[in-house]
Amino acid sequence: MNTRPPLPLPVLALLIALLGFVLPAPTPARAAAHHARAGAGSFPITFQNNTRGAYPDARVFITVLGQVTPGQWSYMKPDGSMAHINHLDATAPGHLVKRGANYPNMSFTLAQAGGTVPSPASIRGGRIYVSLGSPLYLPVSPDDQGWGGPDLRNPDDPNSDVYYDWYEYTYVQGQVAFGGNTTQVDQFGFPMTSRLRQASSGYDTTRGITRTRAEVMQQYAASVGAAFKPLQNGYRIVAPRSSNLFLAGGSQQNHLTAAIDQAWSYYTARPFTLTRLGETFSGRVSGSTLTFTKNGVGPFTLRKPTSPDVMACAGALASGNDTEKQLGAEFCAAFNRGVALDTTAWYTPAAYYAGAAKNDYAGFFHTVALGRRAYGFPYDDVGDQSSVQILGNAEPPTGLTLGIGW
């Protein structure tokens, strides 16, 4: 069950020029109508059906979940109102059934919503699922405190044969600036774009993938190494961190082990120094532990990670205090990008994914994304390489437009 806290969003934000592919804005009349319905602090979320006739609006399903009240999960109805999740909805009229199991119906179609819904003025850990041809089947815990997302490691998951993708965001009017992103951290289902606009600040940025699904699938198969090819199937491309292949016990559990061993030996023989964003980390490896200082303060420690730790940015790379987690994120990014042995390249995107020992999955999605910005692994925001969009103030956007491709 999903009882996780609100999804963390990166802390870096750059106001950059609109990237080449422009999505039409929602009509003023529709935007005004949704603002009136939602109240102050809200903004319109517009869905563009770019499936080129493959899926009509009545077959494009939207499922929005988030914490409108901190600690309490709600889902969105077709009119944009939010209702607390309820396990009893699994047997209510209109509930969903798959493989003999009942599920709450928390989805609506583009046709039902008219293409635009108002965002709540406060939502933490917001996730906007888009599924094509079928709603999503998401269980709710008996205490109504959590919900179960699609499980990519479970071949019997009810969503294993559903095409889906998502956008995630957090926003609290006047308190938390809007931050959101398309993502391939867990999987790629089909191309999506996000255009975020705020007229008062001049922010107008589009992120995501504009190529067709067939192009992405064909190019992935042709460009990644043999270890990453089995991640692709007819419904999606699964991220290494979400595949049993790259986790402990999987056939690729040691994919980056040699590279990790090499880096730990390297920083045993010579000092480790990383200077970035006005901060300097310095230290040395002894045995399986890197002991270091940050701007002369310390000592802090970072344990040697495993290959599954790197793929998931977890374990040793997400342990300890904030400073230790900070350097863990830097190492996670460096290992995934194949630049761990040269700290001068850790913030040099042109050097990423050039060697043999790297995360081919993440590297590929940077080649097909607008501006080469993608979320291919959890700490892909290190060095401002991710698809995140963050406003510089806590006022509402003018609008968010999500393009749904095929």
mmCIF file of C-alpha atoms in Angstrom:
data_model
loop_
_atom_site.group_PDB
_atom_site.id
_atom_site.type_symbol
_atom_site.label_atom_id
_atom_site.label_comp_id
_atom_site.label_asym_id
_atom_site.label_seq_id
_atom_site.Cartn_x
_atom_site.Cartn_y
_atom_site.Cartn_z
ATOM 1 C CA MET A 1 0.000 0.000 0.000
ATOM 2 C CA ASN A 2 1.154 3.521 -0.702
ATOM 3 C CA THR A 3 1.619 5.096 2.699
ATOM 4 C CA ARG A 4 4.688 7.001 1.608
ATOM 5 C CA PRO A 5 5.099 10.704 2.441
ATOM 6 C CA PRO A 6 4.599 13.292 -0.286
ATOM 7 C CA LEU A 7 6.903 12.717 -3.221
ATOM 8 C CA PRO A 8 10.172 14.618 -2.839
ATOM 9 C CA LEU A 9 10.893 17.177 -5.512
ATOM 10 C CA PRO A 10 14.318 18.485 -6.531
ATOM 11 C CA VAL A 11 15.581 21.759 -5.116
ATOM 12 C CA LEU A 12 17.100 23.255 -8.241
ATOM 13 C CA ALA A 13 15.090 25.472 -10.543
ATOM 14 C CA LEU A 14 16.205 27.399 -13.594
ATOM 15 C CA LEU A 15 13.954 29.659 -15.589
ATOM 16 C CA ILE A 16 14.843 28.630 -19.126
ATOM 17 C CA ALA A 17 13.470 29.497 -22.541
ATOM 18 C CA LEU A 18 10.598 27.479 -23.946
ATOM 19 C CA LEU A 19 11.998 24.366 -25.573
ATOM 20 C CA GLY A 20 10.984 24.264 -29.226
ATOM 21 C CA PHE A 21 7.733 22.295 -28.904
ATOM 22 C CA VAL A 22 4.841 24.595 -27.993
ATOM 23 C CA LEU A 23 1.508 23.313 -26.725
ATOM 24 C CA PRO A 24 -1.567 25.508 -27.225
ATOM 25 C CA ALA A 25 -2.812 27.150 -24.070
ATOM 26 C CA PRO A 26 -6.274 26.341 -22.692
ATOM 27 C CA THR A 27 -8.950 28.723 -23.896
ATOM 28 C CA PRO A 28 -9.520 31.711 -21.588
ATOM 29 C CA ALA A 29 -13.188 30.789 -21.177
ATOM 30 C CA ARG A 30 -12.447 27.245 -20.062
ATOM 31 C CA ALA A 31 -9.622 28.331 -17.758
ATOM 32 C CA ALA A 32 -11.818 31.010 -16.176
ATOM 33 C CA ALA A 33 -14.650 28.526 -15.659
ATOM 34 C CA HIS A 34 -12.392 26.078 -13.886
ATOM 35 C CA HIS A 35 -10.846 28.831 -11.756
ATOM 36 C CA ALA A 36 -14.318 29.883 -10.680
ATOM 37 C CA ARG A 37 -15.277 26.323 -9.814
ATOM 38 C CA ALA A 38 -12.044 25.566 -7.922
ATOM 39 C CA GLY A 39 -11.662 28.796 -5.988
ATOM 40 C CA ALA A 40 -8.688 31.036 -5.287
ATOM 41 C CA GLY A 41 -5.246 29.516 -5.545
ATOM 42 C CA SER A 42 -6.228 26.884 -8.068
ATOM 43 C CA PHE A 43 -5.183 26.657 -11.701
ATOM 44 C CA PRO A 44 -6.335 24.649 -14.730
ATOM 45 C CA ILE A 45 -4.730 21.350 -15.694
ATOM 46 C CA THR A 46 -5.428 20.749 -19.369
ATOM 47 C CA PHE A 47 -4.950 17.382 -21.046
ATOM 48 C CA GLN A 48 -4.099 17.263 -24.742
ATOM 49 C CA ASN A 49 -4.910 14.042 -26.530
ATOM 50 C CA ASN A 50 -1.941 13.666 -28.864
ATOM 51 C CA THR A 51 -2.493 9.961 -29.523
ATOM 52 C CA ARG A 52 -3.305 10.736 -33.172
ATOM 53 C CA GLY A 53 -6.594 8.868 -33.082
ATOM 54 C CA ALA A 54 -5.267 5.746 -31.380
ATOM 55 C CA TYR A 55 -7.283 6.513 -28.242
ATOM 56 C CA PRO A 56 -10.365 8.793 -28.281
ATOM 57 C CA ASP A 57 -11.063 10.957 -25.237
ATOM 58 C CA ALA A 58 -13.501 8.359 -23.919
ATOM 59 C CA ARG A 59 -10.617 5.849 -23.742
ATOM 60 C CA VAL A 60 -8.071 8.133 -22.083
ATOM 61 C CA PHE A 61 -8.324 7.710 -18.300
ATOM 62 C CA ILE A 62 -7.032 10.113 -15.646
ATOM 63 C CA THR A 63 -6.385 9.178 -12.012
ATOM 64 C CA VAL A 64 -5.236 11.980 -9.699
ATOM 65 C CA LEU A 65 -4.151 11.204 -6.140
ATOM 66 C CA GLY A 66 -2.554 13.456 -3.540
ATOM 67 C CA GLN A 67 -2.628 14.802 -0.010
ATOM 68 C CA VAL A 68 -4.896 17.832 0.076
ATOM 69 C CA THR A 69 -4.844 17.517 3.861
ATOM 70 C CA PRO A 70 -1.332 16.531 4.999
ATOM 71 C CA GLY A 71 -1.206 12.845 5.848
ATOM 72 C CA GLN A 72 -4.561 12.070 4.222
ATOM 73 C CA TRP A 73 -4.880 10.751 0.670
ATOM 74 C CA SER A 74 -7.600 11.977 -1.674
ATOM 75 C CA TYR A 75 -8.516 11.326 -5.288
ATOM 76 C CA MET A 76 -9.974 13.650 -7.895
ATOM 77 C CA LYS A 77 -13.459 13.393 -9.355
ATOM 78 C CA PRO A 78 -14.304 14.443 -12.952
ATOM 79 C CA ASP A 79 -15.353 17.942 -11.815
ATOM 80 C CA GLY A 80 -11.996 18.501 -10.101
ATOM 81 C CA SER A 81 -13.279 18.088 -6.557
ATOM 82 C CA MET A 82 -11.226 15.913 -4.216
ATOM 83 C CA ALA A 83 -12.624 13.049 -2.120
ATOM 84 C CA HIS A 84 -10.869 11.056 0.595
ATOM 85 C CA ILE A 85 -9.896 7.557 -0.538
ATOM 86 C CA ASN A 86 -12.351 4.935 0.731
ATOM 87 C CA HIS A 87 -11.890 1.157 0.643
ATOM 88 C CA LEU A 88 -15.681 0.743 0.632
ATOM 89 C CA ASP A 89 -15.701 2.207 -2.880
ATOM 90 C CA ALA A 90 -14.405 -1.190 -4.027
ATOM 91 C CA THR A 91 -17.953 -2.505 -3.721
ATOM 92 C CA ALA A 92 -19.871 0.714 -4.445
ATOM 93 C CA PRO A 93 -21.901 1.149 -7.644
ATOM 94 C CA GLY A 94 -19.574 1.622 -10.605
ATOM 95 C CA HIS A 95 -16.614 -0.074 -8.943
ATOM 96 C CA LEU A 96 -13.952 -1.811 -11.019
ATOM 97 C CA VAL A 97 -13.408 -5.548 -11.315
ATOM 98 C CA LYS A 98 -10.376 -7.334 -12.704
ATOM 99 C CA ARG A 99 -9.399 -11.003 -12.432
ATOM 100 C CA GLY A 100 -12.143 -11.505 -9.880
ATOM 101 C CA ALA A 101 -10.982 -8.709 -7.546
ATOM 102 C CA ASN A 102 -12.840 -5.479 -6.771
ATOM 103 C CA TYR A 103 -11.251 -2.007 -6.847
ATOM 104 C CA PRO A 104 -12.478 1.554 -6.213
ATOM 105 C CA ASN A 105 -13.162 3.475 -9.407
ATOM 106 C CA MET A 106 -10.960 6.545 -8.898
ATOM 107 C CA SER A 107 -10.458 7.311 -12.603
ATOM 108 C CA PHE A 108 -12.325 9.511 -15.064
ATOM 109 C CA THR A 109 -11.996 9.961 -18.802
ATOM 110 C CA LEU A 110 -11.012 13.033 -20.764
ATOM 111 C CA ALA A 111 -14.486 12.967 -22.238
ATOM 112 C CA GLN A 112 -16.040 13.137 -18.767
ATOM 113 C CA ALA A 113 -13.791 15.998 -17.672
ATOM 114 C CA GLY A 114 -14.002 17.985 -20.882
ATOM 115 C CA GLY A 115 -10.229 17.958 -21.171
ATOM 116 C CA THR A 116 -9.520 20.332 -18.255
ATOM 117 C CA VAL A 117 -9.727 20.004 -14.466
ATOM 118 C CA PRO A 118 -8.841 22.469 -11.694
ATOM 119 C CA SER A 119 -5.925 21.616 -9.442
ATOM 120 C CA PRO A 120 -6.482 21.846 -5.704
ATOM 121 C CA ALA A 121 -4.950 24.947 -4.130
ATOM 122 C CA SER A 122 -3.041 22.589 -1.856
ATOM 123 C CA ILE A 123 -1.725 19.174 -2.847
ATOM 124 C CA ARG A 124 1.313 17.283 -1.619
ATOM 125 C CA GLY A 125 2.683 14.181 -3.298
ATOM 126 C CA GLY A 126 0.311 14.696 -6.213
ATOM 127 C CA ARG A 127 0.405 12.047 -8.892
ATOM 128 C CA ILE A 128 -1.493 12.360 -12.173
ATOM 129 C CA TYR A 129 -1.736 8.926 -13.755
ATOM 130 C CA VAL A 130 -2.766 8.688 -17.397
ATOM 131 C CA SER A 131 -3.833 5.288 -18.705
ATOM 132 C CA LEU A 132 -4.924 4.385 -22.225
ATOM 133 C CA GLY A 133 -7.750 1.986 -22.999
ATOM 134 C CA SER A 134 -8.320 1.074 -19.368
ATOM 135 C CA PRO A 135 -8.587 2.703 -15.949
ATOM 136 C CA LEU A 136 -6.007 1.856 -13.292
ATOM 137 C CA TYR A 137 -6.791 -0.740 -10.637
ATOM 138 C CA LEU A 138 -5.572 0.677 -7.317
ATOM 139 C CA PRO A 139 -6.523 -0.914 -3.973
ATOM 140 C CA VAL A 140 -7.155 1.176 -0.863
ATOM 141 C CA SER A 141 -6.089 -0.048 2.585
ATOM 142 C CA PRO A 142 -8.856 -1.053 5.029
ATOM 143 C CA ASP A 143 -8.021 1.940 7.249
ATOM 144 C CA ASP A 144 -8.268 4.349 4.274
ATOM 145 C CA GLN A 145 -4.762 5.656 4.991
ATOM 146 C CA GLY A 146 -2.938 4.277 1.951
ATOM 147 C CA TRP A 147 -3.342 3.025 -1.597
ATOM 148 C CA GLY A 148 -1.460 0.525 -3.724
ATOM 149 C CA GLY A 149 0.228 1.769 -6.870
ATOM 150 C CA PRO A 150 1.115 -0.456 -9.830
ATOM 151 C CA ASP A 151 3.782 -2.995 -8.852
ATOM 152 C CA LEU A 152 6.219 -3.417 -11.721
ATOM 153 C CA ARG A 153 7.958 -6.361 -10.047
ATOM 154 C CA ASN A 154 4.725 -8.356 -9.764
ATOM 155 C CA PRO A 155 3.687 -10.080 -13.010
ATOM 156 C CA ASP A 156 0.216 -10.626 -11.505
ATOM 157 C CA ASP A 157 -0.365 -6.949 -10.781
ATOM 158 C CA PRO A 158 -3.742 -5.944 -12.273
ATOM 159 C CA ASN A 159 -2.061 -3.096 -14.174
ATOM 160 C CA SER A 160 0.613 -5.244 -15.814
ATOM 161 C CA ASP A 161 -1.333 -5.208 -19.101
ATOM 162 C CA VAL A 162 -2.402 -1.535 -18.879
ATOM 163 C CA TYR A 163 -0.622 1.269 -20.738
ATOM 164 C CA TYR A 164 0.028 4.033 -18.211
ATOM 165 C CA ASP A 165 2.402 6.874 -17.389
ATOM 166 C CA TRP A 166 2.273 9.813 -14.988
ATOM 167 C CA TYR A 167 3.174 13.331 -13.923
ATOM 168 C CA GLU A 168 3.927 14.189 -10.292
ATOM 169 C CA TYR A 169 3.661 17.526 -8.523
ATOM 170 C CA THR A 170 3.424 19.366 -5.211
ATOM 171 C CA TYR A 171 1.942 22.827 -4.630
ATOM 172 C CA VAL A 172 0.517 24.761 -1.670
ATOM 173 C CA GLN A 173 -0.664 28.273 -2.462
ATOM 174 C CA GLY A 174 1.361 30.859 -0.588
ATOM 175 C CA GLN A 175 3.568 28.246 1.105
ATOM 176 C CA VAL A 176 5.099 25.746 -1.340
ATOM 177 C CA ALA A 177 6.028 26.762 -4.881
ATOM 178 C CA PHE A 178 4.703 24.543 -7.644
ATOM 179 C CA GLY A 179 7.158 21.786 -8.511
ATOM 180 C CA GLY A 180 6.409 18.968 -10.899
ATOM 181 C CA ASN A 181 7.886 16.665 -13.485
ATOM 182 C CA THR A 182 7.384 13.940 -16.029
ATOM 183 C CA THR A 183 9.360 10.877 -15.014
ATOM 184 C CA GLN A 184 10.966 7.642 -16.138
ATOM 185 C CA VAL A 185 12.298 6.836 -12.661
ATOM 186 C CA ASP A 186 10.128 3.690 -12.567
ATOM 187 C CA GLN A 187 9.114 3.081 -16.162
ATOM 188 C CA PHE A 188 8.220 4.492 -19.563
ATOM 189 C CA GLY A 189 4.724 3.746 -20.835
ATOM 190 C CA PHE A 190 4.213 6.345 -23.554
ATOM 191 C CA PRO A 191 5.466 9.870 -24.326
ATOM 192 C CA MET A 192 4.167 12.768 -22.257
ATOM 193 C CA THR A 193 4.915 16.482 -22.271
ATOM 194 C CA SER A 194 4.267 19.116 -19.632
ATOM 195 C CA ARG A 195 3.957 22.812 -20.344
ATOM 196 C CA LEU A 196 3.971 24.977 -17.200
ATOM 197 C CA ARG A 197 3.088 28.667 -17.462
ATOM 198 C CA GLN A 198 2.968 31.528 -14.989
ATOM 199 C CA ALA A 199 2.184 34.824 -16.700
ATOM 200 C CA SER A 200 3.153 37.022 -13.735
ATOM 201 C CA SER A 201 6.740 35.735 -13.682
ATOM 202 C CA GLY A 202 7.098 35.035 -17.389
ATOM 203 C CA TYR A 203 7.727 31.325 -16.767
ATOM 204 C CA ASP A 204 6.808 29.228 -19.784
ATOM 205 C CA THR A 205 8.617 25.906 -20.101
ATOM 206 C CA THR A 206 7.873 22.601 -21.812
ATOM 207 C CA ARG A 207 9.504 19.336 -20.793
ATOM 208 C CA GLY A 208 9.034 15.727 -21.780
ATOM 209 C CA ILE A 209 9.127 13.616 -24.932
ATOM 210 C CA THR A 210 7.510 14.598 -28.244
ATOM 211 C CA ARG A 211 8.601 11.585 -30.299
ATOM 212 C CA THR A 212 6.078 8.855 -30.999
ATOM 213 C CA ARG A 213 5.925 5.812 -28.791
ATOM 214 C CA ALA A 214 7.007 3.592 -31.654
ATOM 215 C CA GLU A 215 10.084 5.769 -32.238
ATOM 216 C CA VAL A 216 11.049 5.646 -28.564
ATOM 217 C CA MET A 217 10.598 1.882 -28.348
ATOM 218 C CA GLN A 218 12.565 1.237 -31.555
ATOM 219 C CA GLN A 219 15.377 3.597 -30.624
ATOM 220 C CA TYR A 220 15.667 2.123 -27.130
ATOM 221 C CA ALA A 221 16.006 -1.397 -28.488
ATOM 222 C CA ALA A 222 18.662 -0.263 -30.941
ATOM 223 C CA SER A 223 20.806 1.795 -28.554
ATOM 224 C CA VAL A 224 21.075 0.167 -25.120
ATOM 225 C CA GLY A 225 23.445 -2.593 -24.068
ATOM 226 C CA ALA A 226 22.428 -6.240 -23.788
ATOM 227 C CA ALA A 227 21.846 -6.014 -20.019
ATOM 228 C CA PHE A 228 19.123 -3.387 -20.516
ATOM 229 C CA LYS A 229 17.232 -4.884 -23.456
ATOM 230 C CA PRO A 230 15.107 -7.285 -21.335
ATOM 231 C CA LEU A 231 13.632 -4.250 -19.516
ATOM 232 C CA GLN A 232 11.456 -3.615 -22.580
ATOM 233 C CA ASN A 233 8.158 -5.358 -23.254
ATOM 234 C CA GLY A 234 5.049 -4.581 -25.241
ATOM 235 C CA TYR A 235 3.501 -2.416 -22.537
ATOM 236 C CA ARG A 236 6.459 -0.451 -21.195
ATOM 237 C CA ILE A 237 10.179 -0.120 -20.562
ATOM 238 C CA VAL A 238 10.860 -0.840 -16.908
ATOM 239 C CA ALA A 239 13.553 1.146 -15.072
ATOM 240 C CA PRO A 240 16.432 -0.895 -13.613
ATOM 241 C CA ARG A 241 15.470 0.082 -10.069
ATOM 242 C CA SER A 242 11.974 -1.346 -10.662
ATOM 243 C CA SER A 243 13.152 -4.596 -12.238
ATOM 244 C CA ASN A 244 14.106 -7.730 -10.366
ATOM 245 C CA LEU A 245 16.904 -8.174 -12.906
ATOM 246 C CA PHE A 246 19.004 -5.383 -11.386
ATOM 247 C CA LEU A 247 18.115 -5.964 -7.739
ATOM 248 C CA ALA A 248 19.749 -8.351 -5.289
ATOM 249 C CA GLY A 249 19.426 -11.883 -6.634
ATOM 250 C CA GLY A 250 18.779 -10.754 -10.200
ATOM 251 C CA SER A 251 20.885 -11.686 -13.192
ATOM 252 C CA GLN A 252 22.195 -8.096 -13.420
ATOM 253 C CA GLN A 253 22.695 -7.529 -9.680
ATOM 254 C CA ASN A 254 26.412 -6.936 -10.283
ATOM 255 C CA HIS A 255 26.085 -4.720 -13.346
ATOM 256 C CA LEU A 256 28.034 -1.861 -11.726
ATOM 257 C CA THR A 257 29.963 -3.823 -9.096
ATOM 258 C CA ALA A 258 33.283 -3.616 -10.959
ATOM 259 C CA ALA A 259 32.883 0.141 -11.461
ATOM 260 C CA ILE A 260 32.087 0.618 -7.765
ATOM 261 C CA ASP A 261 35.105 -1.497 -6.742
ATOM 262 C CA GLN A 262 37.292 0.538 -9.091
ATOM 263 C CA ALA A 263 36.090 3.850 -7.649
ATOM 264 C CA TRP A 264 36.577 2.733 -4.045
ATOM 265 C CA SER A 265 40.108 1.540 -4.870
ATOM 266 C CA TYR A 266 40.809 4.810 -6.666
ATOM 267 C CA TYR A 267 39.767 6.931 -3.688
ATOM 268 C CA THR A 268 41.730 4.659 -1.368
ATOM 269 C CA ALA A 269 44.920 5.398 -3.276
ATOM 270 C CA ARG A 270 44.327 9.133 -3.616
ATOM 271 C CA PRO A 271 42.162 11.800 -1.937
ATOM 272 C CA PHE A 272 38.551 12.342 -2.914
ATOM 273 C CA THR A 273 37.621 15.975 -3.631
ATOM 274 C CA LEU A 274 34.407 17.325 -5.099
ATOM 275 C CA THR A 275 33.708 21.036 -5.422
ATOM 276 C CA ARG A 276 30.243 22.004 -6.622
ATOM 277 C CA LEU A 277 27.769 24.821 -6.004
ATOM 278 C CA GLY A 278 30.180 26.591 -3.659
ATOM 279 C CA GLU A 279 30.697 23.523 -1.469
ATOM 280 C CA THR A 280 33.717 21.231 -1.178
ATOM 281 C CA PHE A 281 33.660 17.610 -0.045
ATOM 282 C CA SER A 282 37.061 16.120 0.836
ATOM 283 C CA GLY A 283 38.028 12.716 2.156
ATOM 284 C CA ARG A 284 39.516 9.302 1.586
ATOM 285 C CA VAL A 285 38.355 5.700 1.475
ATOM 286 C CA SER A 286 39.580 3.214 4.045
ATOM 287 C CA GLY A 287 38.241 -0.291 3.685
ATOM 288 C CA SER A 288 34.576 0.011 2.720
ATOM 289 C CA THR A 289 34.020 3.528 4.083
ATOM 290 C CA LEU A 290 34.661 6.988 2.669
ATOM 291 C CA THR A 291 35.316 9.408 5.534
ATOM 292 C CA PHE A 292 34.936 13.031 4.472
ATOM 293 C CA THR A 293 34.379 16.639 5.461
ATOM 294 C CA LYS A 294 32.106 19.250 3.933
ATOM 295 C CA ASN A 295 33.620 22.743 3.809
ATOM 296 C CA GLY A 296 36.037 21.573 6.476
ATOM 297 C CA VAL A 297 33.313 20.367 8.828
ATOM 298 C CA GLY A 298 33.075 16.725 9.792
ATOM 299 C CA PRO A 299 33.892 13.924 9.814
ATOM 300 C CA PHE A 300 31.076 12.250 7.922
ATOM 301 C CA THR A 301 30.988 8.769 6.405
ATOM 302 C CA LEU A 302 29.647 7.098 3.276
ATOM 303 C CA ARG A 303 29.579 3.329 3.027
ATOM 304 C CA LYS A 304 30.507 1.533 -0.185
ATOM 305 C CA PRO A 305 27.312 0.968 -2.171
ATOM 306 C CA THR A 306 26.218 -2.125 -4.040
ATOM 307 C CA SER A 307 25.096 -2.089 -7.665
ATOM 308 C CA PRO A 308 21.406 -2.338 -6.594
ATOM 309 C CA ASP A 309 22.044 0.623 -4.244
ATOM 310 C CA VAL A 310 23.219 2.672 -7.229
ATOM 311 C CA MET A 311 20.348 1.677 -9.511
ATOM 312 C CA ALA A 312 17.793 2.570 -6.836
ATOM 313 C CA CYS A 313 19.766 5.411 -5.202
ATOM 314 C CA ALA A 314 19.043 3.579 -1.968
ATOM 315 C CA GLY A 315 20.816 1.707 0.814
ATOM 316 C CA ALA A 316 24.269 3.122 1.451
ATOM 317 C CA LEU A 317 23.561 6.089 -0.827
ATOM 318 C CA ALA A 318 20.476 7.182 1.108
ATOM 319 C CA SER A 319 21.619 6.637 4.694
ATOM 320 C CA GLY A 320 22.951 8.762 7.508
ATOM 321 C CA ASN A 321 22.453 12.456 8.190
ATOM 322 C CA ASP A 322 21.595 15.120 5.636
ATOM 323 C CA THR A 323 25.219 15.759 4.668
ATOM 324 C CA GLU A 324 25.902 12.059 4.165
ATOM 325 C CA LYS A 325 22.740 11.696 2.087
ATOM 326 C CA GLN A 326 23.807 14.725 0.057
ATOM 327 C CA LEU A 327 27.110 13.135 -0.947
ATOM 328 C CA GLY A 328 25.289 9.826 -1.436
ATOM 329 C CA ALA A 329 23.086 11.503 -4.034
ATOM 330 C CA GLU A 330 26.172 12.903 -5.777
ATOM 331 C CA PHE A 331 27.808 9.469 -5.931
ATOM 332 C CA CYS A 332 24.567 7.858 -7.108
ATOM 333 C CA ALA A 333 24.384 10.312 -10.003
ATOM 334 C CA ALA A 334 28.076 9.869 -10.832
ATOM 335 C CA PHE A 335 27.853 6.071 -10.932
ATOM 336 C CA ASN A 336 24.680 6.090 -13.032
ATOM 337 C CA ARG A 337 26.287 8.560 -15.450
ATOM 338 C CA GLY A 338 29.577 6.653 -15.615
ATOM 339 C CA VAL A 339 31.827 9.459 -14.326
ATOM 340 C CA ALA A 340 32.612 8.348 -10.756
ATOM 341 C CA LEU A 341 36.402 8.329 -11.279
ATOM 342 C CA ASP A 342 36.627 11.977 -12.361
ATOM 343 C CA THR A 343 34.947 14.467 -10.042
ATOM 344 C CA THR A 344 35.698 17.281 -12.506
ATOM 345 C CA ALA A 345 33.179 15.584 -14.835
ATOM 346 C CA TRP A 346 30.418 15.190 -12.249
ATOM 347 C CA TYR A 347 28.897 18.513 -13.352
ATOM 348 C CA THR A 348 29.845 18.219 -17.035
ATOM 349 C CA PRO A 349 26.843 16.779 -18.924
ATOM 350 C CA ALA A 350 28.869 16.311 -22.116
ATOM 351 C CA ALA A 351 30.887 13.653 -20.272
ATOM 352 C CA TYR A 352 27.886 11.618 -19.098
ATOM 353 C CA TYR A 353 27.073 8.092 -20.315
ATOM 354 C CA ALA A 354 30.203 7.862 -22.464
ATOM 355 C CA GLY A 355 31.854 4.840 -20.822
ATOM 356 C CA ALA A 356 30.878 1.200 -20.675
ATOM 357 C CA ALA A 357 29.854 1.088 -16.990
ATOM 358 C CA LYS A 358 26.706 3.213 -16.717
ATOM 359 C CA ASN A 359 22.921 3.182 -16.619
ATOM 360 C CA ASP A 360 22.005 2.797 -20.295
ATOM 361 C CA TYR A 361 18.297 3.179 -19.512
ATOM 362 C CA ALA A 362 18.746 6.642 -17.999
ATOM 363 C CA GLY A 363 21.241 7.697 -20.630
ATOM 364 C CA PHE A 364 18.836 6.772 -23.404
ATOM 365 C CA PHE A 365 15.950 8.863 -22.094
ATOM 366 C CA HIS A 366 18.167 11.927 -21.986
ATOM 367 C CA THR A 367 18.736 11.485 -25.729
ATOM 368 C CA VAL A 368 15.028 11.519 -26.599
ATOM 369 C CA ALA A 369 13.771 14.154 -24.133
ATOM 370 C CA LEU A 370 13.343 17.854 -24.832
ATOM 371 C CA GLY A 371 16.534 19.678 -23.900
ATOM 372 C CA ARG A 372 17.998 16.285 -22.902
ATOM 373 C CA ARG A 373 16.211 16.676 -19.548
ATOM 374 C CA ALA A 374 14.792 13.473 -18.079
ATOM 375 C CA TYR A 375 14.279 11.660 -14.784
ATOM 376 C CA GLY A 376 15.994 8.347 -15.525
ATOM 377 C CA PHE A 377 16.964 7.561 -11.908
ATOM 378 C CA PRO A 378 15.894 9.025 -8.534
ATOM 379 C CA TYR A 379 18.726 11.582 -8.188
ATOM 380 C CA ASP A 380 18.785 12.674 -11.816
ATOM 381 C CA ASP A 381 18.122 16.218 -10.563
ATOM 382 C CA VAL A 382 21.764 16.374 -9.363
ATOM 383 C CA GLY A 383 23.425 18.874 -11.678
ATOM 384 C CA ASP A 384 20.008 20.124 -12.867
ATOM 385 C CA GLN A 385 19.557 17.446 -15.527
ATOM 386 C CA SER A 386 16.003 16.391 -14.720
ATOM 387 C CA SER A 387 12.644 17.257 -16.251
ATOM 388 C CA VAL A 388 11.536 19.105 -13.112
ATOM 389 C CA GLN A 389 9.671 22.416 -13.382
ATOM 390 C CA ILE A 390 9.709 24.628 -10.281
ATOM 391 C CA LEU A 391 8.291 28.119 -10.012
ATOM 392 C CA GLY A 392 10.165 30.835 -8.153
ATOM 393 C CA ASN A 393 7.194 31.783 -5.985
ATOM 394 C CA ALA A 394 4.286 30.065 -4.219
ATOM 395 C CA GLU A 395 1.532 31.657 -6.280
ATOM 396 C CA PRO A 396 -0.503 29.494 -8.682
ATOM 397 C CA PRO A 397 0.644 28.792 -12.219
ATOM 398 C CA THR A 398 -1.436 30.220 -15.045
ATOM 399 C CA GLY A 399 -1.859 26.670 -16.253
ATOM 400 C CA LEU A 400 -0.364 23.212 -16.663
ATOM 401 C CA THR A 401 -0.868 21.422 -19.973
ATOM 402 C CA LEU A 402 -0.093 17.722 -20.176
ATOM 403 C CA GLY A 403 0.334 16.264 -23.647
ATOM 404 C CA ILE A 404 -0.509 12.565 -23.977
ATOM 405 C CA GLY A 405 1.354 10.965 -26.843
ATOM 406 C CA TRP A 406 1.351 7.635 -28.645
#
